[in-house]
Amino acid sequence: MLRNTLQTVKYYNLNIKKKFGQNFLIDQNIIKKIIDAVDITENDTIIEIGPGIGTLTQFLLRANKLFAIELDKDLVKVLQEKFAAQKNLQIINADILKFDLQKLIDGKNVKIVSNLPYYISTAVITKCLTLQIQSMIVMVQKEVGERIFARPSTKSYGSLSIFSQFYADISEITKASSNSFLPRPKVESTVIKFTMKGLHEEKFLFELVQRAFSKRRKTLINCLDNFYGLSKQKITDILIQNNLDKNIRGEALTIENFIELAKQIKKLAN
Ligand code: SAH
């Protein structure tokens, strides 16, 4: 028997855990939009983070291989019972923040899908962006969505905007009101698709961006002082060469500025 979310919660006598950020999807329209956006093919390996009671999972089973990573042991039991017959599904009881996702990535067709707890969404997105995956669909709180799409010199702009826009083409799949969940969260949500640009890991750029935003109210030169041993004078020279004001702050730079600076600083640092 196919039970809906409320019936499943009642049937298993589940106690919905706030500390694990459990808000289960109930809006069929949103579920359909997410699944359509995943664009599953039979060659795909899909990794679902935080499957909950398996609401999205049941539709993701069309992929060649599906990994579902869930922290809550009680929900793992539900999933094991519900999907006992599914040979292409592997349920993993783990904390996504401590789990090495790299070992699940075997080829080109890996897609990540997640309606995950909002307090770890930034950490999870940042972690996944550097993986060699094809795409990632995540449900996030509206404000995190604004940070992902933000342009320079706005309040929401920061390292998450740059990492997201550097590694992926991003689009909004749908907004989701709090009525789409059981229980209802206090915030509004949005579903975002990251289509990876296929770039290789740019560790150096990440380090530079992190340093540039390390002291929010300081100038870029002060943040970067002694970065890879570079003097303030050297950094000033680089800024001037790039037609950037020497008092500029990290939050005013475009991603293109950061990429260019990273190239030049790396040359000098080596
Ligand atoms: N995807 C489901 C459930 C969303 S609720 C749905 O849309 O209905 C978020 C889920 O993430 C819960 O099942 C919660 O137990 C799980 N979760 C919370 N923290 C986690 C972590 N650190 N690692 C893996 N899963 C986690």
mmCIF file of N, CA, C and O in Angstrom, residues 17-95:
data_model
loop_
_atom_site.group_PDB
_atom_site.id
_atom_site.type_symbol
_atom_site.label_atom_id
_atom_site.label_comp_id
_atom_site.label_asym_id
_atom_site.label_seq_id
_atom_site.Cartn_x
_atom_site.Cartn_y
_atom_site.Cartn_z
ATOM 1 N N LYS A 17 11.456 14.745 14.402
ATOM 2 C CA LYS A 17 12.538 15.342 15.207
ATOM 3 C C LYS A 17 12.971 16.708 14.679
ATOM 4 O O LYS A 17 13.560 16.815 13.611
ATOM 5 N N LYS A 18 12.694 17.697 15.485
ATOM 6 C CA LYS A 18 13.055 19.070 15.129
ATOM 7 C C LYS A 18 14.576 19.234 15.057
ATOM 8 O O LYS A 18 15.101 19.947 14.207
ATOM 9 N N LYS A 19 15.275 18.544 15.973
ATOM 10 C CA LYS A 19 16.747 18.709 16.031
ATOM 11 C C LYS A 19 17.425 18.204 14.758
ATOM 12 O O LYS A 19 18.550 18.577 14.451
ATOM 13 N N PHE A 20 16.737 17.357 13.989
ATOM 14 C CA PHE A 20 17.279 16.897 12.705
ATOM 15 C C PHE A 20 16.663 17.673 11.537
ATOM 16 O O PHE A 20 16.790 17.279 10.387
ATOM 17 N N GLY A 21 15.982 18.758 11.856
ATOM 18 C CA GLY A 21 15.399 19.594 10.802
ATOM 19 C C GLY A 21 14.385 18.855 9.958
ATOM 20 O O GLY A 21 14.346 19.021 8.737
ATOM 21 N N GLN A 22 13.578 18.032 10.586
ATOM 22 C CA GLN A 22 12.637 17.216 9.804
ATOM 23 C C GLN A 22 11.363 17.975 9.436
ATOM 24 O O GLN A 22 10.537 18.285 10.279
ATOM 25 N N ASN A 23 11.263 18.301 8.175
ATOM 26 C CA ASN A 23 10.042 18.869 7.598
ATOM 27 C C ASN A 23 9.797 18.083 6.319
ATOM 28 O O ASN A 23 10.517 18.254 5.341
ATOM 29 N N PHE A 24 8.804 17.216 6.356
ATOM 30 C CA PHE A 24 8.592 16.312 5.226
ATOM 31 C C PHE A 24 7.711 16.954 4.155
ATOM 32 O O PHE A 24 6.714 17.608 4.465
ATOM 33 N N LEU A 25 8.081 16.751 2.926
ATOM 34 C CA LEU A 25 7.313 17.309 1.803
ATOM 35 C C LEU A 25 5.947 16.634 1.687
ATOM 36 O O LEU A 25 5.855 15.411 1.767
ATOM 37 N N ILE A 26 4.921 17.447 1.475
ATOM 38 C CA ILE A 26 3.591 16.863 1.249
ATOM 39 C C ILE A 26 2.933 17.395 -0.028
ATOM 40 O O ILE A 26 1.926 16.876 -0.466
ATOM 41 N N ASP A 27 3.522 18.417 -0.617
ATOM 42 C CA ASP A 27 2.909 19.070 -1.775
ATOM 43 C C ASP A 27 3.294 18.326 -3.065
ATOM 44 O O ASP A 27 4.434 18.393 -3.525
ATOM 45 N N GLN A 28 2.315 17.625 -3.639
ATOM 46 C CA GLN A 28 2.575 16.778 -4.817
ATOM 47 C C GLN A 28 3.122 17.587 -5.994
ATOM 48 O O GLN A 28 3.932 17.096 -6.784
ATOM 49 N N ASN A 29 2.650 18.808 -6.101
ATOM 50 C CA ASN A 29 3.074 19.667 -7.187
ATOM 51 C C ASN A 29 4.574 19.998 -7.088
ATOM 52 O O ASN A 29 5.316 19.948 -8.079
ATOM 53 N N ILE A 30 5.016 20.289 -5.879
ATOM 54 C CA ILE A 30 6.445 20.593 -5.653
ATOM 55 C C ILE A 30 7.275 19.321 -5.877
ATOM 56 O O ILE A 30 8.340 19.357 -6.504
ATOM 57 N N ILE A 31 6.771 18.194 -5.389
ATOM 58 C CA ILE A 31 7.487 16.922 -5.553
ATOM 59 C C ILE A 31 7.687 16.641 -7.046
ATOM 60 O O ILE A 31 8.786 16.308 -7.487
ATOM 61 N N LYS A 32 6.635 16.867 -7.807
ATOM 62 C CA LYS A 32 6.724 16.604 -9.261
ATOM 63 C C LYS A 32 7.741 17.542 -9.924
ATOM 64 O O LYS A 32 8.533 17.114 -10.762
ATOM 65 N N LYS A 33 7.710 18.811 -9.519
ATOM 66 C CA LYS A 33 8.649 19.771 -10.122
ATOM 67 C C LYS A 33 10.096 19.384 -9.818
ATOM 68 O O LYS A 33 10.977 19.510 -10.668
ATOM 69 N N ILE A 34 10.350 18.919 -8.590
ATOM 70 C CA ILE A 34 11.721 18.517 -8.220
ATOM 71 C C ILE A 34 12.136 17.313 -9.075
ATOM 72 O O ILE A 34 13.215 17.316 -9.678
ATOM 73 N N ILE A 35 11.275 16.319 -9.128
ATOM 74 C CA ILE A 35 11.617 15.098 -9.867
ATOM 75 C C ILE A 35 11.830 15.410 -11.362
ATOM 76 O O ILE A 35 12.791 14.932 -11.971
ATOM 77 N N ASP A 36 10.967 16.238 -11.937
ATOM 78 C CA ASP A 36 11.143 16.621 -13.348
ATOM 79 C C ASP A 36 12.489 17.300 -13.561
ATOM 80 O O ASP A 36 13.175 17.071 -14.546
ATOM 81 N N ALA A 37 12.862 18.167 -12.613
ATOM 82 C CA ALA A 37 14.109 18.926 -12.761
ATOM 83 C C ALA A 37 15.344 18.031 -12.619
ATOM 84 O O ALA A 37 16.401 18.339 -13.158
ATOM 85 N N VAL A 38 15.207 16.925 -11.909
ATOM 86 C CA VAL A 38 16.355 16.008 -11.782
ATOM 87 C C VAL A 38 16.669 15.405 -13.153
ATOM 88 O O VAL A 38 17.812 15.163 -13.495
ATOM 89 N N ASP A 39 15.602 15.214 -13.956
ATOM 90 C CA ASP A 39 15.779 14.727 -15.319
ATOM 91 C C ASP A 39 16.551 13.394 -15.324
ATOM 92 O O ASP A 39 17.634 13.277 -15.878
ATOM 93 N N ILE A 40 15.926 12.399 -14.705
ATOM 94 C CA ILE A 40 16.591 11.102 -14.473
ATOM 95 C C ILE A 40 16.745 10.304 -15.776
ATOM 96 O O ILE A 40 15.799 10.196 -16.542
ATOM 97 N N THR A 41 17.926 9.767 -15.991
ATOM 98 C CA THR A 41 18.100 8.804 -17.083
ATOM 99 C C THR A 41 18.523 7.477 -16.456
ATOM 100 O O THR A 41 18.968 7.439 -15.302
ATOM 101 N N GLU A 42 18.429 6.408 -17.232
ATOM 102 C CA GLU A 42 18.719 5.096 -16.639
ATOM 103 C C GLU A 42 20.221 4.847 -16.428
ATOM 104 O O GLU A 42 20.592 3.847 -15.841
ATOM 105 N N ASN A 43 21.061 5.782 -16.876
ATOM 106 C CA ASN A 43 22.504 5.665 -16.597
ATOM 107 C C ASN A 43 22.907 6.390 -15.316
ATOM 108 O O ASN A 43 24.059 6.320 -14.902
ATOM 109 N N ASP A 44 21.978 7.121 -14.735
ATOM 110 C CA ASP A 44 22.340 7.987 -13.616
ATOM 111 C C ASP A 44 22.623 7.243 -12.313
ATOM 112 O O ASP A 44 21.977 6.250 -11.992
ATOM 113 N N THR A 45 23.583 7.803 -11.579
ATOM 114 C CA THR A 45 23.735 7.462 -10.164
ATOM 115 C C THR A 45 23.203 8.670 -9.413
ATOM 116 O O THR A 45 23.645 9.802 -9.660
ATOM 117 N N ILE A 46 22.234 8.454 -8.537
ATOM 118 C CA ILE A 46 21.700 9.583 -7.776
ATOM 119 C C ILE A 46 22.039 9.418 -6.296
ATOM 120 O O ILE A 46 21.977 8.311 -5.754
ATOM 121 N N ILE A 47 22.431 10.528 -5.692
ATOM 122 C CA ILE A 47 22.684 10.532 -4.258
ATOM 123 C C ILE A 47 21.617 11.428 -3.621
ATOM 124 O O ILE A 47 21.544 12.617 -3.948
ATOM 125 N N GLU A 48 20.803 10.841 -2.773
ATOM 126 C CA GLU A 48 19.812 11.655 -2.077
ATOM 127 C C GLU A 48 20.274 11.899 -0.648
ATOM 128 O O GLU A 48 20.577 10.956 0.086
ATOM 129 N N ILE A 49 20.305 13.157 -0.255
ATOM 130 C CA ILE A 49 20.751 13.497 1.093
ATOM 131 C C ILE A 49 19.517 13.836 1.943
ATOM 132 O O ILE A 49 18.726 14.692 1.575
ATOM 133 N N GLY A 50 19.356 13.152 3.050
ATOM 134 C CA GLY A 50 18.203 13.376 3.933
ATOM 135 C C GLY A 50 16.901 12.900 3.313
ATOM 136 O O GLY A 50 15.972 13.685 3.122
ATOM 137 N N PRO A 51 16.771 11.603 3.000
ATOM 138 C CA PRO A 51 15.564 11.089 2.327
ATOM 139 C C PRO A 51 14.305 11.110 3.198
ATOM 140 O O PRO A 51 13.195 11.049 2.660
ATOM 141 N N GLY A 52 14.480 11.195 4.518
ATOM 142 C CA GLY A 52 13.302 11.239 5.396
ATOM 143 C C GLY A 52 12.522 9.944 5.326
ATOM 144 O O GLY A 52 13.069 8.861 5.537
ATOM 145 N N ILE A 53 11.229 10.041 4.992
ATOM 146 C CA ILE A 53 10.415 8.820 4.891
ATOM 147 C C ILE A 53 10.319 8.336 3.443
ATOM 148 O O ILE A 53 9.504 7.484 3.134
ATOM 149 N N GLY A 54 11.129 8.923 2.579
ATOM 150 C CA GLY A 54 11.231 8.386 1.216
ATOM 151 C C GLY A 54 10.298 9.012 0.193
ATOM 152 O O GLY A 54 10.056 8.443 -0.874
ATOM 153 N N THR A 55 9.817 10.207 0.487
ATOM 154 C CA THR A 55 8.854 10.864 -0.405
ATOM 155 C C THR A 55 9.436 11.116 -1.806
ATOM 156 O O THR A 55 8.777 10.847 -2.813
ATOM 157 N N LEU A 56 10.652 11.627 -1.854
ATOM 158 C CA LEU A 56 11.299 11.839 -3.153
ATOM 159 C C LEU A 56 11.941 10.539 -3.634
ATOM 160 O O LEU A 56 11.945 10.232 -4.835
ATOM 161 N N THR A 57 12.460 9.790 -2.679
ATOM 162 C CA THR A 57 13.179 8.537 -2.970
ATOM 163 C C THR A 57 12.409 7.620 -3.922
ATOM 164 O O THR A 57 12.973 7.069 -4.866
ATOM 165 N N GLN A 58 11.108 7.469 -3.670
ATOM 166 C CA GLN A 58 10.318 6.526 -4.472
ATOM 167 C C GLN A 58 10.360 6.859 -5.963
ATOM 168 O O GLN A 58 10.295 5.958 -6.796
ATOM 169 N N PHE A 59 10.504 8.146 -6.291
ATOM 170 C CA PHE A 59 10.541 8.540 -7.705
ATOM 171 C C PHE A 59 11.956 8.504 -8.269
ATOM 172 O O PHE A 59 12.152 8.484 -9.476
ATOM 173 N N LEU A 60 12.949 8.545 -7.377
ATOM 174 C CA LEU A 60 14.350 8.561 -7.824
ATOM 175 C C LEU A 60 14.844 7.162 -8.164
ATOM 176 O O LEU A 60 15.909 6.987 -8.757
ATOM 177 N N LEU A 61 14.054 6.163 -7.793
ATOM 178 C CA LEU A 61 14.445 4.767 -8.030
ATOM 179 C C LEU A 61 14.559 4.406 -9.506
ATOM 180 O O LEU A 61 15.077 3.346 -9.847
ATOM 181 N N ARG A 62 14.104 5.280 -10.371
ATOM 182 C CA ARG A 62 14.225 5.042 -11.816
ATOM 183 C C ARG A 62 15.682 5.094 -12.280
ATOM 184 O O ARG A 62 16.006 4.657 -13.367
ATOM 185 N N ALA A 63 16.547 5.678 -11.468
ATOM 186 C CA ALA A 63 17.969 5.768 -11.837
ATOM 187 C C ALA A 63 18.602 4.378 -11.797
ATOM 188 O O ALA A 63 18.042 3.447 -11.230
ATOM 189 N N ASN A 64 19.793 4.297 -12.370
ATOM 190 C CA ASN A 64 20.524 3.034 -12.355
ATOM 191 C C ASN A 64 20.877 2.625 -10.929
ATOM 192 O O ASN A 64 20.736 1.477 -10.527
ATOM 193 N N LYS A 65 21.321 3.638 -10.153
ATOM 194 C CA LYS A 65 21.764 3.369 -8.781
ATOM 195 C C LYS A 65 21.354 4.556 -7.906
ATOM 196 O O LYS A 65 21.516 5.705 -8.311
ATOM 197 N N LEU A 66 20.843 4.268 -6.745
ATOM 198 C CA LEU A 66 20.431 5.347 -5.847
ATOM 199 C C LEU A 66 21.024 5.114 -4.453
ATOM 200 O O LEU A 66 20.863 4.046 -3.870
ATOM 201 N N PHE A 67 21.723 6.127 -3.960
ATOM 202 C CA PHE A 67 22.222 6.100 -2.584
ATOM 203 C C PHE A 67 21.375 7.087 -1.782
ATOM 204 O O PHE A 67 21.164 8.212 -2.229
ATOM 205 N N ALA A 68 20.899 6.673 -0.619
ATOM 206 C CA ALA A 68 20.118 7.571 0.222
ATOM 207 C C ALA A 68 20.816 7.672 1.573
ATOM 208 O O ALA A 68 20.971 6.678 2.276
ATOM 209 N N ILE A 69 21.263 8.876 1.910
ATOM 210 C CA ILE A 69 22.051 9.068 3.136
ATOM 211 C C ILE A 69 21.185 9.749 4.201
ATOM 212 O O ILE A 69 20.795 10.905 4.047
ATOM 213 N N GLU A 70 20.879 9.023 5.249
ATOM 214 C CA GLU A 70 19.971 9.536 6.292
ATOM 215 C C GLU A 70 20.610 9.386 7.666
ATOM 216 O O GLU A 70 21.130 8.331 8.009
ATOM 217 N N LEU A 71 20.535 10.452 8.457
ATOM 218 C CA LEU A 71 21.149 10.479 9.781
ATOM 219 C C LEU A 71 20.313 9.754 10.840
ATOM 220 O O LEU A 71 20.841 9.087 11.732
ATOM 221 N N ASP A 72 18.988 9.866 10.738
ATOM 222 C CA ASP A 72 18.092 9.367 11.782
ATOM 223 C C ASP A 72 17.866 7.845 11.641
ATOM 224 O O ASP A 72 17.252 7.379 10.679
ATOM 225 N N LYS A 73 18.324 7.104 12.646
ATOM 226 C CA LYS A 73 18.218 5.636 12.627
ATOM 227 C C LYS A 73 16.773 5.160 12.483
ATOM 228 O O LYS A 73 16.493 4.174 11.805
ATOM 229 N N ASP A 74 15.836 5.864 13.143
ATOM 230 C CA ASP A 74 14.417 5.468 13.077
ATOM 231 C C ASP A 74 13.907 5.548 11.632
ATOM 232 O O ASP A 74 13.148 4.693 11.178
ATOM 233 N N LEU A 75 14.346 6.599 10.924
ATOM 234 C CA LEU A 75 13.905 6.752 9.534
ATOM 235 C C LEU A 75 14.589 5.734 8.629
ATOM 236 O O LEU A 75 14.004 5.261 7.652
ATOM 237 N N VAL A 76 15.822 5.388 8.960
ATOM 238 C CA VAL A 76 16.530 4.364 8.178
ATOM 239 C C VAL A 76 15.725 3.063 8.214
ATOM 240 O O VAL A 76 15.548 2.396 7.198
ATOM 241 N N LYS A 77 15.180 2.729 9.396
ATOM 242 C CA LYS A 77 14.355 1.513 9.515
ATOM 243 C C LYS A 77 13.119 1.597 8.627
ATOM 244 O O LYS A 77 12.766 0.639 7.948
ATOM 245 N N VAL A 78 12.479 2.758 8.644
ATOM 246 C CA VAL A 78 11.285 2.955 7.801
ATOM 247 C C VAL A 78 11.649 2.753 6.324
ATOM 248 O O VAL A 78 10.965 2.041 5.589
ATOM 249 N N LEU A 79 12.750 3.374 5.935
ATOM 250 C CA LEU A 79 13.176 3.290 4.525
ATOM 251 C C LEU A 79 13.499 1.849 4.146
ATOM 252 O O LEU A 79 13.146 1.379 3.053
ATOM 253 N N GLN A 80 14.183 1.136 5.059
ATOM 254 C CA GLN A 80 14.550 -0.252 4.772
ATOM 255 C C GLN A 80 13.317 -1.125 4.573
ATOM 256 O O GLN A 80 13.272 -1.959 3.678
ATOM 257 N N GLU A 81 12.312 -0.867 5.397
ATOM 258 C CA GLU A 81 11.079 -1.652 5.269
ATOM 259 C C GLU A 81 10.317 -1.277 3.998
ATOM 260 O O GLU A 81 9.907 -2.127 3.218
ATOM 261 N N LYS A 82 10.191 0.013 3.792
ATOM 262 C CA LYS A 82 9.424 0.519 2.650
ATOM 263 C C LYS A 82 10.021 0.094 1.309
ATOM 264 O O LYS A 82 9.300 -0.222 0.369
ATOM 265 N N PHE A 83 11.357 0.094 1.233
ATOM 266 C CA PHE A 83 12.022 -0.175 -0.047
ATOM 267 C C PHE A 83 12.786 -1.499 -0.053
ATOM 268 O O PHE A 83 13.770 -1.642 -0.784
ATOM 269 N N ALA A 84 12.336 -2.451 0.755
ATOM 270 C CA ALA A 84 13.055 -3.727 0.893
ATOM 271 C C ALA A 84 13.297 -4.426 -0.441
ATOM 272 O O ALA A 84 14.325 -5.085 -0.628
ATOM 273 N N ALA A 85 12.387 -4.236 -1.382
ATOM 274 C CA ALA A 85 12.501 -4.974 -2.646
ATOM 275 C C ALA A 85 13.388 -4.277 -3.679
ATOM 276 O O ALA A 85 13.636 -4.828 -4.756
ATOM 277 N N GLN A 86 13.878 -3.080 -3.355
ATOM 278 C CA GLN A 86 14.600 -2.292 -4.371
ATOM 279 C C GLN A 86 16.089 -2.611 -4.377
ATOM 280 O O GLN A 86 16.821 -2.192 -3.502
ATOM 281 N N LYS A 87 16.499 -3.312 -5.421
ATOM 282 C CA LYS A 87 17.893 -3.764 -5.507
ATOM 283 C C LYS A 87 18.879 -2.634 -5.824
ATOM 284 O O LYS A 87 20.054 -2.732 -5.519
ATOM 285 N N ASN A 88 18.393 -1.586 -6.493
ATOM 286 C CA ASN A 88 19.321 -0.516 -6.895
ATOM 287 C C ASN A 88 19.440 0.595 -5.843
ATOM 288 O O ASN A 88 20.053 1.625 -6.091
ATOM 289 N N LEU A 89 18.833 0.383 -4.681
ATOM 290 C CA LEU A 89 18.894 1.395 -3.622
ATOM 291 C C LEU A 89 19.803 0.948 -2.484
ATOM 292 O O LEU A 89 19.668 -0.160 -1.970
ATOM 293 N N GLN A 90 20.721 1.839 -2.121
ATOM 294 C CA GLN A 90 21.535 1.565 -0.933
ATOM 295 C C GLN A 90 21.268 2.665 0.092
ATOM 296 O O GLN A 90 21.492 3.848 -0.184
ATOM 297 N N ILE A 91 20.766 2.275 1.236
ATOM 298 C CA ILE A 91 20.472 3.244 2.290
ATOM 299 C C ILE A 91 21.678 3.310 3.228
ATOM 300 O O ILE A 91 22.160 2.284 3.700
ATOM 301 N N ILE A 92 22.160 4.518 3.457
ATOM 302 C CA ILE A 92 23.352 4.689 4.285
ATOM 303 C C ILE A 92 22.985 5.510 5.517
ATOM 304 O O ILE A 92 22.453 6.610 5.392
ATOM 305 N N ASN A 93 23.246 4.962 6.677
ATOM 306 C CA ASN A 93 22.975 5.691 7.917
ATOM 307 C C ASN A 93 24.214 6.492 8.298
ATOM 308 O O ASN A 93 25.178 5.960 8.842
ATOM 309 N N ALA A 94 24.225 7.777 7.947
ATOM 310 C CA ALA A 94 25.408 8.592 8.218
ATOM 311 C C ALA A 94 25.039 10.067 8.300
ATOM 312 O O ALA A 94 23.976 10.482 7.832
ATOM 313 N N ASP A 95 25.950 10.820 8.877
ATOM 314 C CA ASP A 95 25.840 12.279 8.911
ATOM 315 C C ASP A 95 26.526 12.814 7.660
ATOM 316 O O ASP A 95 27.726 12.613 7.475
#
